[in-house]
PDB file of C-alpha atoms in Angstrom:
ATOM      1  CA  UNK A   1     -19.119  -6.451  -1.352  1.00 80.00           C
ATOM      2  CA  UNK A   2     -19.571  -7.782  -4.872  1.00 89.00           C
ATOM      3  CA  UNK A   3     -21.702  -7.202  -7.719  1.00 91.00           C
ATOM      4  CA  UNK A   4     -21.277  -9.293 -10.907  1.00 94.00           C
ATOM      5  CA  UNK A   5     -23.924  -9.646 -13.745  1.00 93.00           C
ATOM      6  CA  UNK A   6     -24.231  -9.949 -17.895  1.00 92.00           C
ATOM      7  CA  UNK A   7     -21.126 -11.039 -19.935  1.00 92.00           C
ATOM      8  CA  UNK A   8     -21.337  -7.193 -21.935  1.00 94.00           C
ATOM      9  CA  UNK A   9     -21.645  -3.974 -21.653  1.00 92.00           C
ATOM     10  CA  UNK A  10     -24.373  -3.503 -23.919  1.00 95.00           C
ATOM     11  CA  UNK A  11     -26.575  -6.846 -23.062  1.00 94.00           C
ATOM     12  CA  UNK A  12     -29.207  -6.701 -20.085  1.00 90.00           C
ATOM     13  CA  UNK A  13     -28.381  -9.483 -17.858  1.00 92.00           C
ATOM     14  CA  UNK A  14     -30.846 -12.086 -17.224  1.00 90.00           C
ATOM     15  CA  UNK A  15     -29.384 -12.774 -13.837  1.00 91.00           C
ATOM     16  CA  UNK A  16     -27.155 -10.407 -11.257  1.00 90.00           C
ATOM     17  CA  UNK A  17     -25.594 -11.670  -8.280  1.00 92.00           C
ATOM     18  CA  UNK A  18     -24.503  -9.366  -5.428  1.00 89.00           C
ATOM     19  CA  UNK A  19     -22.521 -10.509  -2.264  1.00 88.00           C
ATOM     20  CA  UNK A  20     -21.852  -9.337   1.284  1.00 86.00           C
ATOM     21  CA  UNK A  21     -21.246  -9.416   4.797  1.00 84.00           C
ATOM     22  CA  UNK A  22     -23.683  -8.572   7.339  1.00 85.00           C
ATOM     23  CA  UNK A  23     -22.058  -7.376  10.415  1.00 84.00           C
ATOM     24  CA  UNK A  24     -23.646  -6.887  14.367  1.00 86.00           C
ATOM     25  CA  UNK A  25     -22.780  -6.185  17.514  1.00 85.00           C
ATOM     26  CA  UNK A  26     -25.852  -8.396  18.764  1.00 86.00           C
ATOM     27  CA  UNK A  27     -27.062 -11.611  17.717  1.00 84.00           C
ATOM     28  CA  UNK A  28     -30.155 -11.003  17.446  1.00 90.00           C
ATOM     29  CA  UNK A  29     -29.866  -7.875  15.684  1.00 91.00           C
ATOM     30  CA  UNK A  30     -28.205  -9.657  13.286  1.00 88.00           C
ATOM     31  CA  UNK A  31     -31.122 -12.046  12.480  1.00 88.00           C
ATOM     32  CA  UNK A  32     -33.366  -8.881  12.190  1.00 93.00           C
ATOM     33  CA  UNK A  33     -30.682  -7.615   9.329  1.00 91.00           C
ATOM     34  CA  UNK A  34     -30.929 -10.761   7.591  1.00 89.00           C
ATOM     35  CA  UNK A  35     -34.770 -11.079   7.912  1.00 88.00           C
ATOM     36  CA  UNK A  36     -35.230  -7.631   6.777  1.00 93.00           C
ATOM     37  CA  UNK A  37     -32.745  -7.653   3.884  1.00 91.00           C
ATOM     38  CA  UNK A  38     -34.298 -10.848   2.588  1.00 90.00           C
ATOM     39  CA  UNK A  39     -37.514  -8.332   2.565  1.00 92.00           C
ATOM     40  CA  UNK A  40     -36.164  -5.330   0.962  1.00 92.00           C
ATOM     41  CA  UNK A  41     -34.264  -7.787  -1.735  1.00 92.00           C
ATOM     42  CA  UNK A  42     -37.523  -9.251  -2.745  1.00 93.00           C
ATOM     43  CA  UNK A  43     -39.392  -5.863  -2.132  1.00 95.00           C
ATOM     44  CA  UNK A  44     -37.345  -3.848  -4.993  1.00 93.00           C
ATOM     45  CA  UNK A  45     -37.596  -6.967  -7.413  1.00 93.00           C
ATOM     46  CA  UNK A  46     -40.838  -6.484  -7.250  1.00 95.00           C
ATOM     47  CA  UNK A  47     -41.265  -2.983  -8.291  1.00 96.00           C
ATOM     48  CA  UNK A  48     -39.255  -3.793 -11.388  1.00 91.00           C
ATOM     49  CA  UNK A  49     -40.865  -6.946 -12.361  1.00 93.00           C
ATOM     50  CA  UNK A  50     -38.357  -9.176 -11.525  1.00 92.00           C
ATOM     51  CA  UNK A  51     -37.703 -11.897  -8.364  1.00 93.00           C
ATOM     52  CA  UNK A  52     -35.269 -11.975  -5.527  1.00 93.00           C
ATOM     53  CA  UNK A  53     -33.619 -15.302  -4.145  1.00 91.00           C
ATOM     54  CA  UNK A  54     -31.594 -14.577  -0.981  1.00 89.00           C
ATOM     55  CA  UNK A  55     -28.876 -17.112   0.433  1.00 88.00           C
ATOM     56  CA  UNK A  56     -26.860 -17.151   2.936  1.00 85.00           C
ATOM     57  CA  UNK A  57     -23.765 -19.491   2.300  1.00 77.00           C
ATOM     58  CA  UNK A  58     -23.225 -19.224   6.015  1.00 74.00           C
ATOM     59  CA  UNK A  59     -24.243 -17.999   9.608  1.00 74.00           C
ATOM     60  CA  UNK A  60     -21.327 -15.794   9.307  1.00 76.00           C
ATOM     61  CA  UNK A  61     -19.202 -15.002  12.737  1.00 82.00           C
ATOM     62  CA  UNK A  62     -20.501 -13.693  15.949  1.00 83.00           C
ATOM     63  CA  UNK A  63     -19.247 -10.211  17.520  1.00 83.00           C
ATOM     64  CA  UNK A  64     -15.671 -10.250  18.805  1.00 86.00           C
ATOM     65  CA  UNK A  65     -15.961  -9.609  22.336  1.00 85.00           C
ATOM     66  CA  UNK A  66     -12.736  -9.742  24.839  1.00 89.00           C
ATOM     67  CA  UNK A  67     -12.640 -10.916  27.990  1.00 92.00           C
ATOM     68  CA  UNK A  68     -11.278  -8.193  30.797  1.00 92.00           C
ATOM     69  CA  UNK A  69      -8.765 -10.541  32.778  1.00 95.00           C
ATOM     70  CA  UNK A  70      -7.321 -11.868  29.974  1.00 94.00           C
ATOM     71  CA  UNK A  71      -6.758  -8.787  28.212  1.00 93.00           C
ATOM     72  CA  UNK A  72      -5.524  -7.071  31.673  1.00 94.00           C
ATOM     73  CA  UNK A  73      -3.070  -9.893  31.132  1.00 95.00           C
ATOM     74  CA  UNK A  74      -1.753  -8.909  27.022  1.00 95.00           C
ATOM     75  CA  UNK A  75      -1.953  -5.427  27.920  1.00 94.00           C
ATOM     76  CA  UNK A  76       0.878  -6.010  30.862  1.00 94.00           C
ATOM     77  CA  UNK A  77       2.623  -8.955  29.006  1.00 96.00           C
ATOM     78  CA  UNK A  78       2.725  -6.518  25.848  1.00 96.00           C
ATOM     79  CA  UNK A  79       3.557  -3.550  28.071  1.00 95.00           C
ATOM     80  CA  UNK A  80       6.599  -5.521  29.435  1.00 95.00           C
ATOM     81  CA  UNK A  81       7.583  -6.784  25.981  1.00 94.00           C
ATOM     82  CA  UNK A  82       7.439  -3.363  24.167  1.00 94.00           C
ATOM     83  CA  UNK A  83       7.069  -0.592  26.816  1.00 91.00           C
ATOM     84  CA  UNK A  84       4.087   0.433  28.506  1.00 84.00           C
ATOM     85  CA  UNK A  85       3.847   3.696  26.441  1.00 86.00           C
ATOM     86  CA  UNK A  86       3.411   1.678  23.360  1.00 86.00           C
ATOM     87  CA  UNK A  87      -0.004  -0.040  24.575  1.00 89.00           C
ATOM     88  CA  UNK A  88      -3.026   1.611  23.558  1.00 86.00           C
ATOM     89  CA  UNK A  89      -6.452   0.564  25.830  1.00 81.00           C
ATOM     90  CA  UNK A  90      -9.572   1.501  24.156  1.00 78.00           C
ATOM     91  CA  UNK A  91     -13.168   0.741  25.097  1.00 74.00           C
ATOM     92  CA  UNK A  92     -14.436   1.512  21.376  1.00 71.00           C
ATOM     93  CA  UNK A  93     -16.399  -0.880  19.888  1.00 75.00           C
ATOM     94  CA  UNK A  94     -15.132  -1.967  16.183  1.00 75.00           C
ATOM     95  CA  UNK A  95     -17.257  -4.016  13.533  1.00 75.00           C
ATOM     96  CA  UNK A  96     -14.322  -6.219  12.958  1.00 73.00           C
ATOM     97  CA  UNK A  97     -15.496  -9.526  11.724  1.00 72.00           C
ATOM     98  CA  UNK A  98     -13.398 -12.770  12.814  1.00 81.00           C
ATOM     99  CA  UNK A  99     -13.537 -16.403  14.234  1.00 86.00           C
ATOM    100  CA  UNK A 100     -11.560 -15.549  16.615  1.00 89.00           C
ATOM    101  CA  UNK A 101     -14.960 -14.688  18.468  1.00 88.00           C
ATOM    102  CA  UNK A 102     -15.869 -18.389  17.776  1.00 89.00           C
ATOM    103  CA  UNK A 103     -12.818 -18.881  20.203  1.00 92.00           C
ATOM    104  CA  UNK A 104     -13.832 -16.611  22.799  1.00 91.00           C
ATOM    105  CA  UNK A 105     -17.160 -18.077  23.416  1.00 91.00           C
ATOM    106  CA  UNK A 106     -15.770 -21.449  24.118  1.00 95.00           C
ATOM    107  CA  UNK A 107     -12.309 -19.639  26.388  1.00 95.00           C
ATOM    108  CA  UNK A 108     -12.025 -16.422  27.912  1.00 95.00           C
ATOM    109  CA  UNK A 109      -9.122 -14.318  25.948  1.00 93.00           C
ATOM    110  CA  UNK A 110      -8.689 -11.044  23.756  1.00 90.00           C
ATOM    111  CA  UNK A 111      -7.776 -10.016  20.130  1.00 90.00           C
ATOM    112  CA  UNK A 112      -5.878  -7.682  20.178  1.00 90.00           C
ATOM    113  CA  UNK A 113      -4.415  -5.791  17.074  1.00 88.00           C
ATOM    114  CA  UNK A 114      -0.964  -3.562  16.348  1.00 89.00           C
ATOM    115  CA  UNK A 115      -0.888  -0.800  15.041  1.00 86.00           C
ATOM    116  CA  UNK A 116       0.381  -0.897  10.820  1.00 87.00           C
ATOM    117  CA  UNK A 117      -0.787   2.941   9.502  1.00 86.00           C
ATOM    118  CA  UNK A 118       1.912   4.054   7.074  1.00 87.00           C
ATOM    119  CA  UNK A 119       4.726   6.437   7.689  1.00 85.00           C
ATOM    120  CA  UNK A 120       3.056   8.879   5.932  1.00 85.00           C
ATOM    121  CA  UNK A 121      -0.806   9.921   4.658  1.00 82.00           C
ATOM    122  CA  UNK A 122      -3.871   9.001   6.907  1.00 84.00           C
ATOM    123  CA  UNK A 123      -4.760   4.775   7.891  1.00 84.00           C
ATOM    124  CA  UNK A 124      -6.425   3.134   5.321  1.00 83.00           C
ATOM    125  CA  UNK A 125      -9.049   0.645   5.885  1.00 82.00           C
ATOM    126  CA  UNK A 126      -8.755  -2.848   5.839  1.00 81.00           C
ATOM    127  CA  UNK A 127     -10.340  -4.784   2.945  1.00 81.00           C
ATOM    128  CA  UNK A 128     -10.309  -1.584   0.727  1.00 85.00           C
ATOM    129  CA  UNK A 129      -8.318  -1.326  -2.474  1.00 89.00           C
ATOM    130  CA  UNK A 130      -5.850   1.771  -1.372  1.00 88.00           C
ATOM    131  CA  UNK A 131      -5.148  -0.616   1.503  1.00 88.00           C
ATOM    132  CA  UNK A 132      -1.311  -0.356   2.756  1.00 88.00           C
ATOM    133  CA  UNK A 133       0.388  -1.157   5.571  1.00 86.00           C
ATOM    134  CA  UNK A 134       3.347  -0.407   7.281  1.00 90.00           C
ATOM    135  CA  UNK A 135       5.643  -3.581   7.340  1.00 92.00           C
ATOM    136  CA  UNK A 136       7.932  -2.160  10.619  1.00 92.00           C
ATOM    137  CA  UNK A 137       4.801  -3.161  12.262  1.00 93.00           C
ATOM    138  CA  UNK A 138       5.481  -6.771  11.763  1.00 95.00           C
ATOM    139  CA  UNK A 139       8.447  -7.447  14.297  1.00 96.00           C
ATOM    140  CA  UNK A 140       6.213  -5.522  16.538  1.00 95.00           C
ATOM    141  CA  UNK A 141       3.365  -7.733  16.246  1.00 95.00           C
ATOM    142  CA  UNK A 142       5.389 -10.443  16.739  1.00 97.00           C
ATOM    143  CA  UNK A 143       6.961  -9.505  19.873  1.00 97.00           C
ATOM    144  CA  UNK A 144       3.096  -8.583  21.259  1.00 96.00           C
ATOM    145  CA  UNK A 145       2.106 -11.859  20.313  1.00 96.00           C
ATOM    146  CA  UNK A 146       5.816 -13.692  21.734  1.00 97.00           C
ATOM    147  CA  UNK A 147       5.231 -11.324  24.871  1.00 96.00           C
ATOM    148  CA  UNK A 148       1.942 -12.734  25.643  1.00 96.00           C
ATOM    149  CA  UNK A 149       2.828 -16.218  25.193  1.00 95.00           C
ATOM    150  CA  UNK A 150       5.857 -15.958  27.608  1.00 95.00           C
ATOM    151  CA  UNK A 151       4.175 -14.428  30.420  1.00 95.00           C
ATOM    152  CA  UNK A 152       1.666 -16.912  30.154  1.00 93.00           C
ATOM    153  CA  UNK A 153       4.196 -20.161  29.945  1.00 93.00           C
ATOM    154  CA  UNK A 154       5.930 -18.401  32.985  1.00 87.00           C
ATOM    155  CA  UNK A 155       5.560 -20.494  36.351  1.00 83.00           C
ATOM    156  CA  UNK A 156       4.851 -17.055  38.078  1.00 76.00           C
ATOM    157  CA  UNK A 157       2.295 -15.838  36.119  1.00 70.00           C
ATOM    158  CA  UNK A 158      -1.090 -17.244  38.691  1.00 57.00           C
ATOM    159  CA  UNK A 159      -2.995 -14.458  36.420  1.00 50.00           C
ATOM    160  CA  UNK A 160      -3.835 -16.509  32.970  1.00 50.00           C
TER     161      UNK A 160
END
């Protein structure tokens, strides 16, 4: 999120702007969220005597949601690729934001995502400052992603 507003430290802006996502698992729980936002933003103007304007720039991406047989499919191609014992199923739901679910409504498939914590210390979230990741990760990725796409170029695979 952002908040930006005045030009000093000791001035009262005339104006603040504040930005942000608004993330749901369901579409229409999402246009609830932005309905009722729109009605607490104008709702705490109000009790300081000032107005509210809400705008949203865009409708924002749908809920990633993968598709079983295709993700049956990465899981084995991946499995293959970097050993079975390196593949991680989990049924937990994420608030992940991406287009990639823009993809997935038009053809079945799965985002998937590898693994990058540092060598050392706790994961640190994505999108935050203290964000770090651990590049040995990358040739991993890679071969996950070069995994998939072989299996599924290969004449044998009747699974895609």
């Amino acid at each position: 999120g952002q908040i930006t507003g005045g030009t000093k430290h000791n001035i009262i802006p005339a104006t603040a702007v504040m930005r942000g996502s608004i993330r749901a698992f369901d579409g229409r729980v999402r246009a609830q969220l932005k309905a009722r936002l729109g009605d607490y933003a104008r709702d705490i103007a109000r009790a300081y005597r000032a107005d509210a304007k809400l705008q949203f720039q865009a409708d924002g991406c749908p809920a990633v949601v993968n598709h079983d047989a295709p993700s049956a499919f990465a899981t084995r191609a991946i499995g293959a690729e970097i050993g079975d014992g390196a593949v991680t199923e989990h049924d937990a739901v994420t608030m992940a934001s991406d287009d990639m679910s823009l993809f997935l409504q038009v053809r079945p498939g799965c985002y998937f995502s590898v693994g990058a914590a540092p060598e050392s210390g706790p994961p640190r979230p994505h999108h935050a400052p203290e964000f770090e990741m651990n590049e040995r990760a990358l040739p991993i990725g890679l071969r996950s992603a070069l995994g998939v796409m072989r299996a599924g170029l290969s004449p044998a695979s009747a699974d895609r």
